[in-house]
CSV table of N, CA and C in Angstrom, one decimal:
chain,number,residue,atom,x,y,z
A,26,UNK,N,2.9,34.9,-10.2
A,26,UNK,CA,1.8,34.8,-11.1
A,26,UNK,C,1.7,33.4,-11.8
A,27,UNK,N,0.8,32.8,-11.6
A,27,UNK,CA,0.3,31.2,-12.2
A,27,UNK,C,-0.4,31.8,-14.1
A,28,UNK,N,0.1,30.2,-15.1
A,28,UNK,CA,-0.3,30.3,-15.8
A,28,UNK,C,-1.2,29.4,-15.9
A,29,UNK,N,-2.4,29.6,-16.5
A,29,UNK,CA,-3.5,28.7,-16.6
A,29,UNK,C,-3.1,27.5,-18.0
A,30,UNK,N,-3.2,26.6,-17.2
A,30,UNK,CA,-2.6,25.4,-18.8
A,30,UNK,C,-3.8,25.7,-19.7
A,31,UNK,N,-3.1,25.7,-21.4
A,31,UNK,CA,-3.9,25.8,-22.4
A,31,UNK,C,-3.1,25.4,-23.5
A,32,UNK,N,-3.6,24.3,-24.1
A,32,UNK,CA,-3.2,24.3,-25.4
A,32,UNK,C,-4.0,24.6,-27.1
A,33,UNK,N,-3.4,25.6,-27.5
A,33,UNK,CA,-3.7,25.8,-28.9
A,33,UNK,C,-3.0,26.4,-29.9
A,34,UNK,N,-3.9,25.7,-30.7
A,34,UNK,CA,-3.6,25.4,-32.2
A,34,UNK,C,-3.3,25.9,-33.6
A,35,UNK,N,-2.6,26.8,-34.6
A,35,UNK,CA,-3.6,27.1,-35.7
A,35,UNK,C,-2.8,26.6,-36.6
A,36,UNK,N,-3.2,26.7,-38.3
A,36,UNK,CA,-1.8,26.4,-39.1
A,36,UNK,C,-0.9,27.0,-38.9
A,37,UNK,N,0.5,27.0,-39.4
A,37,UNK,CA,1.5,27.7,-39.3
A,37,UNK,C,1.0,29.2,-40.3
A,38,UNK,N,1.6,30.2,-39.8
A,38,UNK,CA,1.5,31.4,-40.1
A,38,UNK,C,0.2,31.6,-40.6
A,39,UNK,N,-0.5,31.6,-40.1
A,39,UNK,CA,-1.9,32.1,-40.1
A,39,UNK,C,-2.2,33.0,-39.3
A,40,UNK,N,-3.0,34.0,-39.9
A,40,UNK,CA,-3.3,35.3,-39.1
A,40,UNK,C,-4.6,35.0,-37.7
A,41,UNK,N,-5.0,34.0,-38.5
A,41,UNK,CA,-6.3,33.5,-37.7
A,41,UNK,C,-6.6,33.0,-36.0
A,42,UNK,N,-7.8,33.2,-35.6
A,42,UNK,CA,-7.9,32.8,-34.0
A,42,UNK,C,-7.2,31.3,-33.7
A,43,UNK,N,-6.5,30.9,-32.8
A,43,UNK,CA,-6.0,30.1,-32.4
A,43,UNK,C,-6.8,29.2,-32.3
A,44,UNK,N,-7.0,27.9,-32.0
A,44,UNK,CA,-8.4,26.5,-31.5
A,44,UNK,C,-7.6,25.8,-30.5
A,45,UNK,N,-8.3,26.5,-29.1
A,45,UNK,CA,-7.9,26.0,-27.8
A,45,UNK,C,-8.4,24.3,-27.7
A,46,UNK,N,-7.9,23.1,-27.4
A,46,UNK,CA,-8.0,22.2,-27.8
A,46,UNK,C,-7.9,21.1,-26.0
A,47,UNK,N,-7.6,21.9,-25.6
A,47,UNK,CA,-7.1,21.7,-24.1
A,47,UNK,C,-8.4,20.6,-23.5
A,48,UNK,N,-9.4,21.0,-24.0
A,48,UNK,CA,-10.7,20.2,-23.4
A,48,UNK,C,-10.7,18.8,-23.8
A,49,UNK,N,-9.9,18.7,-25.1
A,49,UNK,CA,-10.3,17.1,-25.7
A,49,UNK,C,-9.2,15.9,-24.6
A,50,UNK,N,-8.4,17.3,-24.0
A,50,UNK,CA,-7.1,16.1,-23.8
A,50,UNK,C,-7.8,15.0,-22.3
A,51,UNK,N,-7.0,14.3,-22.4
A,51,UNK,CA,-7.7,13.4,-21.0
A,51,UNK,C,-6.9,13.7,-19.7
A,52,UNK,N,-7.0,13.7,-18.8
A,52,UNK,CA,-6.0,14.0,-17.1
A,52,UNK,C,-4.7,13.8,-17.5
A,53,UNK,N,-4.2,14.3,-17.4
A,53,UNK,CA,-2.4,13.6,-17.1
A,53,UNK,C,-2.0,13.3,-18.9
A,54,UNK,N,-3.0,14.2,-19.8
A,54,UNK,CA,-2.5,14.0,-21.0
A,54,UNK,C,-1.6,14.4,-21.9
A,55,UNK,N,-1.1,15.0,-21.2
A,55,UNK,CA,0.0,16.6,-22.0
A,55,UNK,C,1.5,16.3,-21.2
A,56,UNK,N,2.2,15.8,-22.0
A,56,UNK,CA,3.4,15.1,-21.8
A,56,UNK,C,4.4,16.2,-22.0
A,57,UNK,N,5.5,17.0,-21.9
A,57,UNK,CA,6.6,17.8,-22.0
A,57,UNK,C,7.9,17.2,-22.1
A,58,UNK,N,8.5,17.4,-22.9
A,58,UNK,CA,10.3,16.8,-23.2
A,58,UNK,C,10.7,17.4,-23.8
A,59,UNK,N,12.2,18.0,-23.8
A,59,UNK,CA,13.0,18.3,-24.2
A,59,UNK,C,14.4,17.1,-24.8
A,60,UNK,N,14.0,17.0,-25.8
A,60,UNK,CA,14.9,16.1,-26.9
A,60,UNK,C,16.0,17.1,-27.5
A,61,UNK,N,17.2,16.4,-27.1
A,61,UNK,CA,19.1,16.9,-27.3
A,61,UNK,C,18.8,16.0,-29.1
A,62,UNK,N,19.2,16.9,-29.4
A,62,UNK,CA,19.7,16.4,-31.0
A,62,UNK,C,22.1,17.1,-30.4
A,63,UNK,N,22.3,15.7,-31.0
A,63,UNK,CA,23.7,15.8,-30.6
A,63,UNK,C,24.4,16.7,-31.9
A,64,UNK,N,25.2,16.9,-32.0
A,64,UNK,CA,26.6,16.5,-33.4
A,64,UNK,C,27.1,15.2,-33.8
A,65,UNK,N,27.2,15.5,-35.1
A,65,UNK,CA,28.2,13.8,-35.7
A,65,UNK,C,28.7,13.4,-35.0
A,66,UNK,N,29.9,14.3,-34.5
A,66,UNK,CA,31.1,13.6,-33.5
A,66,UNK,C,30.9,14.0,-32.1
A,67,UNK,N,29.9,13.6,-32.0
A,67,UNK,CA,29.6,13.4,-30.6
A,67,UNK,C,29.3,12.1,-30.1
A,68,UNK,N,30.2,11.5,-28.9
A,68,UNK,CA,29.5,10.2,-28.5
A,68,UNK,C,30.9,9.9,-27.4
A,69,UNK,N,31.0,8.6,-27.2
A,69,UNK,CA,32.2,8.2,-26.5
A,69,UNK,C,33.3,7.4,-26.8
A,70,UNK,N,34.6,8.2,-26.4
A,70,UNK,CA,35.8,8.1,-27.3
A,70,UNK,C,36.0,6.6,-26.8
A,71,UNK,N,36.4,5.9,-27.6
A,71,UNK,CA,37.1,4.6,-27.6
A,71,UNK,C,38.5,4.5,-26.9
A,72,UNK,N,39.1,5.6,-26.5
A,72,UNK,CA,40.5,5.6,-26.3
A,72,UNK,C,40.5,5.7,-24.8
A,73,UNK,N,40.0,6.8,-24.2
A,73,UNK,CA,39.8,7.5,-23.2
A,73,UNK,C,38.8,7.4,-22.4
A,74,UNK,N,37.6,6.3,-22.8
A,74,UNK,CA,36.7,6.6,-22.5
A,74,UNK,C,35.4,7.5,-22.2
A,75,UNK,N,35.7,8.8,-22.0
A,75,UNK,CA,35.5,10.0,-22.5
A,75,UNK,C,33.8,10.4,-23.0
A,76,UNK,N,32.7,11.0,-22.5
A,76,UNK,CA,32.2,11.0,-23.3
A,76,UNK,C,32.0,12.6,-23.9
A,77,UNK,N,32.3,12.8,-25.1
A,77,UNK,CA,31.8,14.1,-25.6
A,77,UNK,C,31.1,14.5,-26.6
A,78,UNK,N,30.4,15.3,-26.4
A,78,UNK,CA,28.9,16.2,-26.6
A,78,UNK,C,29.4,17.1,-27.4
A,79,UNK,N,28.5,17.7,-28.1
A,79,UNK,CA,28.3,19.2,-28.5
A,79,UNK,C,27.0,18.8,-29.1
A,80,UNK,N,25.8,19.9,-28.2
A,80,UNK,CA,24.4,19.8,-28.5
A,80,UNK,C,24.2,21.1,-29.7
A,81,UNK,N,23.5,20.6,-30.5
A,81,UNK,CA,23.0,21.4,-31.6
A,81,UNK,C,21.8,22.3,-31.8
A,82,UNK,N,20.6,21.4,-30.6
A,82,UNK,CA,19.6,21.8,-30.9
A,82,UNK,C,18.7,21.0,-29.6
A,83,UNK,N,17.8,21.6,-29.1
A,83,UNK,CA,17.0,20.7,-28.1
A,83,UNK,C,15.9,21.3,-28.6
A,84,UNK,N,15.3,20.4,-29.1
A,84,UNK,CA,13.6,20.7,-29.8
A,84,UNK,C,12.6,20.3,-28.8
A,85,UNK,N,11.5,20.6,-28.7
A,85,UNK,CA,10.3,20.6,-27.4
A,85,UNK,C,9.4,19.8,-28.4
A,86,UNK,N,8.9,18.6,-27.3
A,86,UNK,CA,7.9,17.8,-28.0
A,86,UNK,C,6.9,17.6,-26.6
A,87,UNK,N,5.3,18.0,-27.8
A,87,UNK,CA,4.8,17.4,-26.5
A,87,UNK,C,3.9,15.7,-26.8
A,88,UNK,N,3.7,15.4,-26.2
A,88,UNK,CA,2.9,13.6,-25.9
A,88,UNK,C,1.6,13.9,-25.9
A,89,UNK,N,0.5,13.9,-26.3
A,89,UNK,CA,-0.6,13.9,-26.4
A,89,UNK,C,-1.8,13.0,-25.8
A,90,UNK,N,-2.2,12.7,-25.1
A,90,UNK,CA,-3.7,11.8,-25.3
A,90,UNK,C,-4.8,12.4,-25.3
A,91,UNK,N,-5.7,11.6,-25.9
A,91,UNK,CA,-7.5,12.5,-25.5
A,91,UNK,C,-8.2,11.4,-24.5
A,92,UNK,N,-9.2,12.2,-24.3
A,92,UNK,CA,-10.3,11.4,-23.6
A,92,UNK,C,-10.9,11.1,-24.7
A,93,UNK,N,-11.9,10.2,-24.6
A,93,UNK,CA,-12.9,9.3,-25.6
A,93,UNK,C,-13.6,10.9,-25.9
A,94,UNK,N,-13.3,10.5,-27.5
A,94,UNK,CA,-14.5,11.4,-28.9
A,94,UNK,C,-15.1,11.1,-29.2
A,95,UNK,N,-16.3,12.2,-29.7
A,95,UNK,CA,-17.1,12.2,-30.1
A,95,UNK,C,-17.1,12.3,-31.7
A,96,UNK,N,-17.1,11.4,-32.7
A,96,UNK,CA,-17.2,11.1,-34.2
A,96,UNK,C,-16.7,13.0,-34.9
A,97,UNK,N,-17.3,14.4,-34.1
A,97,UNK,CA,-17.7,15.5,-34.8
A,97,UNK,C,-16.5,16.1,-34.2
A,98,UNK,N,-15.7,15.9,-32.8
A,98,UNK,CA,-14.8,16.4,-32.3
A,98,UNK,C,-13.5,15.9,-32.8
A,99,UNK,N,-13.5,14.5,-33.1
A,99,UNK,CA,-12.4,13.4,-33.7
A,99,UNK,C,-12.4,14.2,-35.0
A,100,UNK,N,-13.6,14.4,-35.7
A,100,UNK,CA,-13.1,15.1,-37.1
A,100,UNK,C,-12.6,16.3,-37.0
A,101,UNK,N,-12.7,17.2,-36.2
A,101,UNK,CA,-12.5,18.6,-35.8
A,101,UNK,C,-11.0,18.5,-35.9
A,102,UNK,N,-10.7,18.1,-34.8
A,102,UNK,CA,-9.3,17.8,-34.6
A,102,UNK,C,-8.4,17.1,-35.4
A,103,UNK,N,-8.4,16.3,-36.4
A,103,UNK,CA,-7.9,16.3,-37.4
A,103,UNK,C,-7.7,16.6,-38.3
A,104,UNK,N,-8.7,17.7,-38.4
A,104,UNK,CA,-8.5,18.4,-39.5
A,104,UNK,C,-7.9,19.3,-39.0
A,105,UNK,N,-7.9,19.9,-38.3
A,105,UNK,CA,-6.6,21.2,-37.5
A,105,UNK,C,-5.4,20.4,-37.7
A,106,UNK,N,-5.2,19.6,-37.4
A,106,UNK,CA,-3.8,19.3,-36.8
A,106,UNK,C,-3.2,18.6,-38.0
A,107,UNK,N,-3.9,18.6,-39.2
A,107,UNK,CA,-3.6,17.9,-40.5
A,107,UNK,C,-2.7,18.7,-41.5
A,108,UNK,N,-2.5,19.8,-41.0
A,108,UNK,CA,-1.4,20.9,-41.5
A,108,UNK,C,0.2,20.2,-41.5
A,109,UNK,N,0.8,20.8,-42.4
A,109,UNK,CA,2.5,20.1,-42.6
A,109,UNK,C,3.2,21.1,-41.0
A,110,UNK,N,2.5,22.1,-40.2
A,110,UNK,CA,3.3,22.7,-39.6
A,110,UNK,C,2.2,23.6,-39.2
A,111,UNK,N,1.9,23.7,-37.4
A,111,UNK,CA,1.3,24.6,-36.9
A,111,UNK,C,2.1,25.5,-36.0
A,112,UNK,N,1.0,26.4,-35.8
A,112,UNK,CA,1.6,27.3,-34.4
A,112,UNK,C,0.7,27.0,-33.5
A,113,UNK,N,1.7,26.6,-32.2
A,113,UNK,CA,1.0,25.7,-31.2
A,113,UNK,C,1.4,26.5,-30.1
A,114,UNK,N,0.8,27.4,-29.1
A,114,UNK,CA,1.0,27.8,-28.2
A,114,UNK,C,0.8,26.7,-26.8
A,115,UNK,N,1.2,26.9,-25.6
A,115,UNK,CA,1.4,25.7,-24.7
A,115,UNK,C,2.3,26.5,-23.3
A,116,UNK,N,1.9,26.0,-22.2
A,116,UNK,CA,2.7,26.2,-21.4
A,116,UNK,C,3.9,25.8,-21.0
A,117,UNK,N,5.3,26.4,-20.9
A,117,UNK,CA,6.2,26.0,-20.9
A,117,UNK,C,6.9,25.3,-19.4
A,118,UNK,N,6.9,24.6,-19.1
A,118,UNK,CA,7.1,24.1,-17.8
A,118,UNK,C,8.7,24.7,-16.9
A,119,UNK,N,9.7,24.8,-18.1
A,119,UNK,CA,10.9,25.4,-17.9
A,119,UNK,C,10.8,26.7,-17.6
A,120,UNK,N,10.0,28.1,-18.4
A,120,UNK,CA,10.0,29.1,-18.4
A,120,UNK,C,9.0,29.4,-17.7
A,121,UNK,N,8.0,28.7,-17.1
A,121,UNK,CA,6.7,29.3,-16.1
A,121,UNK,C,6.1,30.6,-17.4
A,122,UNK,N,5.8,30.2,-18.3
A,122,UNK,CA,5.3,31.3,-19.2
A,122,UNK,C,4.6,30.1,-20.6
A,123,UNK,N,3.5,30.9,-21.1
A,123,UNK,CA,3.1,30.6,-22.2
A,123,UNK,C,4.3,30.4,-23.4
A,124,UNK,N,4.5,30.1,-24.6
A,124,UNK,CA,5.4,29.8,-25.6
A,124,UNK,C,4.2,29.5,-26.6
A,125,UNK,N,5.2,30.1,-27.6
A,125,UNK,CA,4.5,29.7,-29.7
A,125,UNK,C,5.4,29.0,-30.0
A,126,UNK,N,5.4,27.8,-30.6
A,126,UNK,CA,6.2,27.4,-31.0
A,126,UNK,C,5.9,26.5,-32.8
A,127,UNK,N,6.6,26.1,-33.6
A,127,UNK,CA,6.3,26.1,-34.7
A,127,UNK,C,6.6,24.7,-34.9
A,128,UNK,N,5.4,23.8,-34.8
A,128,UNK,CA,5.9,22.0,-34.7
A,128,UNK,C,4.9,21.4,-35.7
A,129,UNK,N,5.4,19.9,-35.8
A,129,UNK,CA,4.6,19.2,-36.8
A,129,UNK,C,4.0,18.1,-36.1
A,130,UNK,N,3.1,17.4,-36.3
A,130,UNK,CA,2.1,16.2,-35.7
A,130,UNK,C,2.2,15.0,-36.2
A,131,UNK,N,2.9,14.1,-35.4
A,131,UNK,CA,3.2,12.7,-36.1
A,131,UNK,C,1.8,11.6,-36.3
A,132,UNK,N,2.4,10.8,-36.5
A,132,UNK,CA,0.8,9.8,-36.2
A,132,UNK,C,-0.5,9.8,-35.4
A,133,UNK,N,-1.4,9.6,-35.6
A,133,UNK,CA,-2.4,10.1,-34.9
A,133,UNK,C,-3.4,8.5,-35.4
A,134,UNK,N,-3.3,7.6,-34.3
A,134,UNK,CA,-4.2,6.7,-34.0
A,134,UNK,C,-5.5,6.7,-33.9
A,135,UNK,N,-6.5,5.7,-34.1
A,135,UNK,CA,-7.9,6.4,-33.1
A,135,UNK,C,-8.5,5.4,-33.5
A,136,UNK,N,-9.0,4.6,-32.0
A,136,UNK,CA,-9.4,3.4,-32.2
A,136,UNK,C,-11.4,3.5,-32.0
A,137,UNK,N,-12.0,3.0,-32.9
A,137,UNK,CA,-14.1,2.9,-32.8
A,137,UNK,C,-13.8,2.7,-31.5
A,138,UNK,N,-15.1,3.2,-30.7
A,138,UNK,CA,-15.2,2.6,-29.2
A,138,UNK,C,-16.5,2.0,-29.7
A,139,UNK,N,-17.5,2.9,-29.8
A,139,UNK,CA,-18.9,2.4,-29.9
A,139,UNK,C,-20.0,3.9,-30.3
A,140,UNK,N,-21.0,2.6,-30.5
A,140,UNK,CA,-22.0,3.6,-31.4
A,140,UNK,C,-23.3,3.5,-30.2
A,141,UNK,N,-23.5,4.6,-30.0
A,141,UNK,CA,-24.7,5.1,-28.6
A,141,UNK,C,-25.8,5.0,-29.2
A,142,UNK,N,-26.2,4.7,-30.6
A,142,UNK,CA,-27.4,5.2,-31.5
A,142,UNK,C,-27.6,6.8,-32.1
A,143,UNK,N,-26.7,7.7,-31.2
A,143,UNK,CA,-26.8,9.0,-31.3
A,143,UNK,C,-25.5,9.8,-31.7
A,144,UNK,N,-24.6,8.9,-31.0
A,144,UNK,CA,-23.1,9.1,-31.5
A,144,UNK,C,-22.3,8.4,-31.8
A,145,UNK,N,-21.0,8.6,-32.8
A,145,UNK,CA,-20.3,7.3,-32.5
A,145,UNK,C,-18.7,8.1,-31.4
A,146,UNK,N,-18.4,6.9,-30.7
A,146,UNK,CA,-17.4,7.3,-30.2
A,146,UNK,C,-15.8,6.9,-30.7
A,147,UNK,N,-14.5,7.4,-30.4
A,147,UNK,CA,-13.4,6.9,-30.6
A,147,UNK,C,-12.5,7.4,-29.1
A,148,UNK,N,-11.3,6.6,-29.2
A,148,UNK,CA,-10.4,6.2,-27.8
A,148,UNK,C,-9.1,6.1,-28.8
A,149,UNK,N,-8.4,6.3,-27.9
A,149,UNK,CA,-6.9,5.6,-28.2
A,149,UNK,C,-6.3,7.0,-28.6
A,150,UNK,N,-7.0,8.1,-29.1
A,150,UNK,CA,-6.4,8.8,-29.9
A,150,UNK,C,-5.3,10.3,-29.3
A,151,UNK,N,-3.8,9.3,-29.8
A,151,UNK,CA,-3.3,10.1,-29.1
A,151,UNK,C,-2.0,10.4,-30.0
A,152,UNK,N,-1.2,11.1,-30.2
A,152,UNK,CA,0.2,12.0,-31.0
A,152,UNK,C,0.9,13.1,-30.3
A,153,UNK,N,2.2,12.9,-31.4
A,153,UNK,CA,3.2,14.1,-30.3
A,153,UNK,C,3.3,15.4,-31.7
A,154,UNK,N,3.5,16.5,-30.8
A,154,UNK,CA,3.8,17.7,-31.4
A,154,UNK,C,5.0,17.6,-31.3
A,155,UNK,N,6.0,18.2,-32.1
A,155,UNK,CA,7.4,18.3,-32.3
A,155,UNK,C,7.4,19.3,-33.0
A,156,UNK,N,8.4,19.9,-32.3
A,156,UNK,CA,9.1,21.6,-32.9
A,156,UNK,C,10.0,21.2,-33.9
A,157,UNK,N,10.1,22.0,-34.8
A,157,UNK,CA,10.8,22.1,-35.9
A,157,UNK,C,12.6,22.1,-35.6
């Protein structure tokens, strides 16, 4: 069974409908990592050479870009994503299954493109989700 890629959005613990967001992103925009958070004494021994580990935590971040917005969509979307902590459902590339996960939204750029007379546009605008 195939999962249909979808990403969305809502505040954290909200009862409310999700905001599929999947449409703003651009081709090849939805990045997947798994980032190792180590232990203190974790690294490589000076003696032995040796390197040792003990992983604490692997949090899931995703990479973000959009295709060029529209002035009304660029607002839309920051204001969603302006929350200290959402629930971000997403496909999980490891588990071949959808996932909720509970992350925060770092910087968020977004460069004027141009003004059509009818709209204005923006580019550039792209951030990572990171799980708690």
């Amino acid at each position: 069974m195939s999962v249909v890629f979808t990403l969305e959005v809502r505040p954290y613990g909200s009862s409310g409908a999700y905001t599929d967001i999947t449409d703003l992103l651009k081709e090849q925009g939805f990045k997947w990592s798994r980032n190792d958070i180590d232990a203190a004494n974790s690294g490589r021994d000076t003696q032995d050479g040796l390197m040792h580990r003990r992983r604490v935590a692997s949090p899931k971040r995703y990479d973000l870009s959009c295709r060029p917005l529209r002035q009304e969509e660029l607002s839309a979307l920051l204001t969603l994503i302006d929350y200290e902590w959402l629930d971000v459902r997403a496909y999980d590339p490891k588990t071949m299954t959808k996932v909720t996960k509970k992350m925060y939204v770092s910087t968020v750029p977004a460069t004027f493109l141009f003004d059509d007379g009818i709209k204005q546009w923006w580019t550039g605008v792209a951030f990572n989700m990171i799980e708690q």
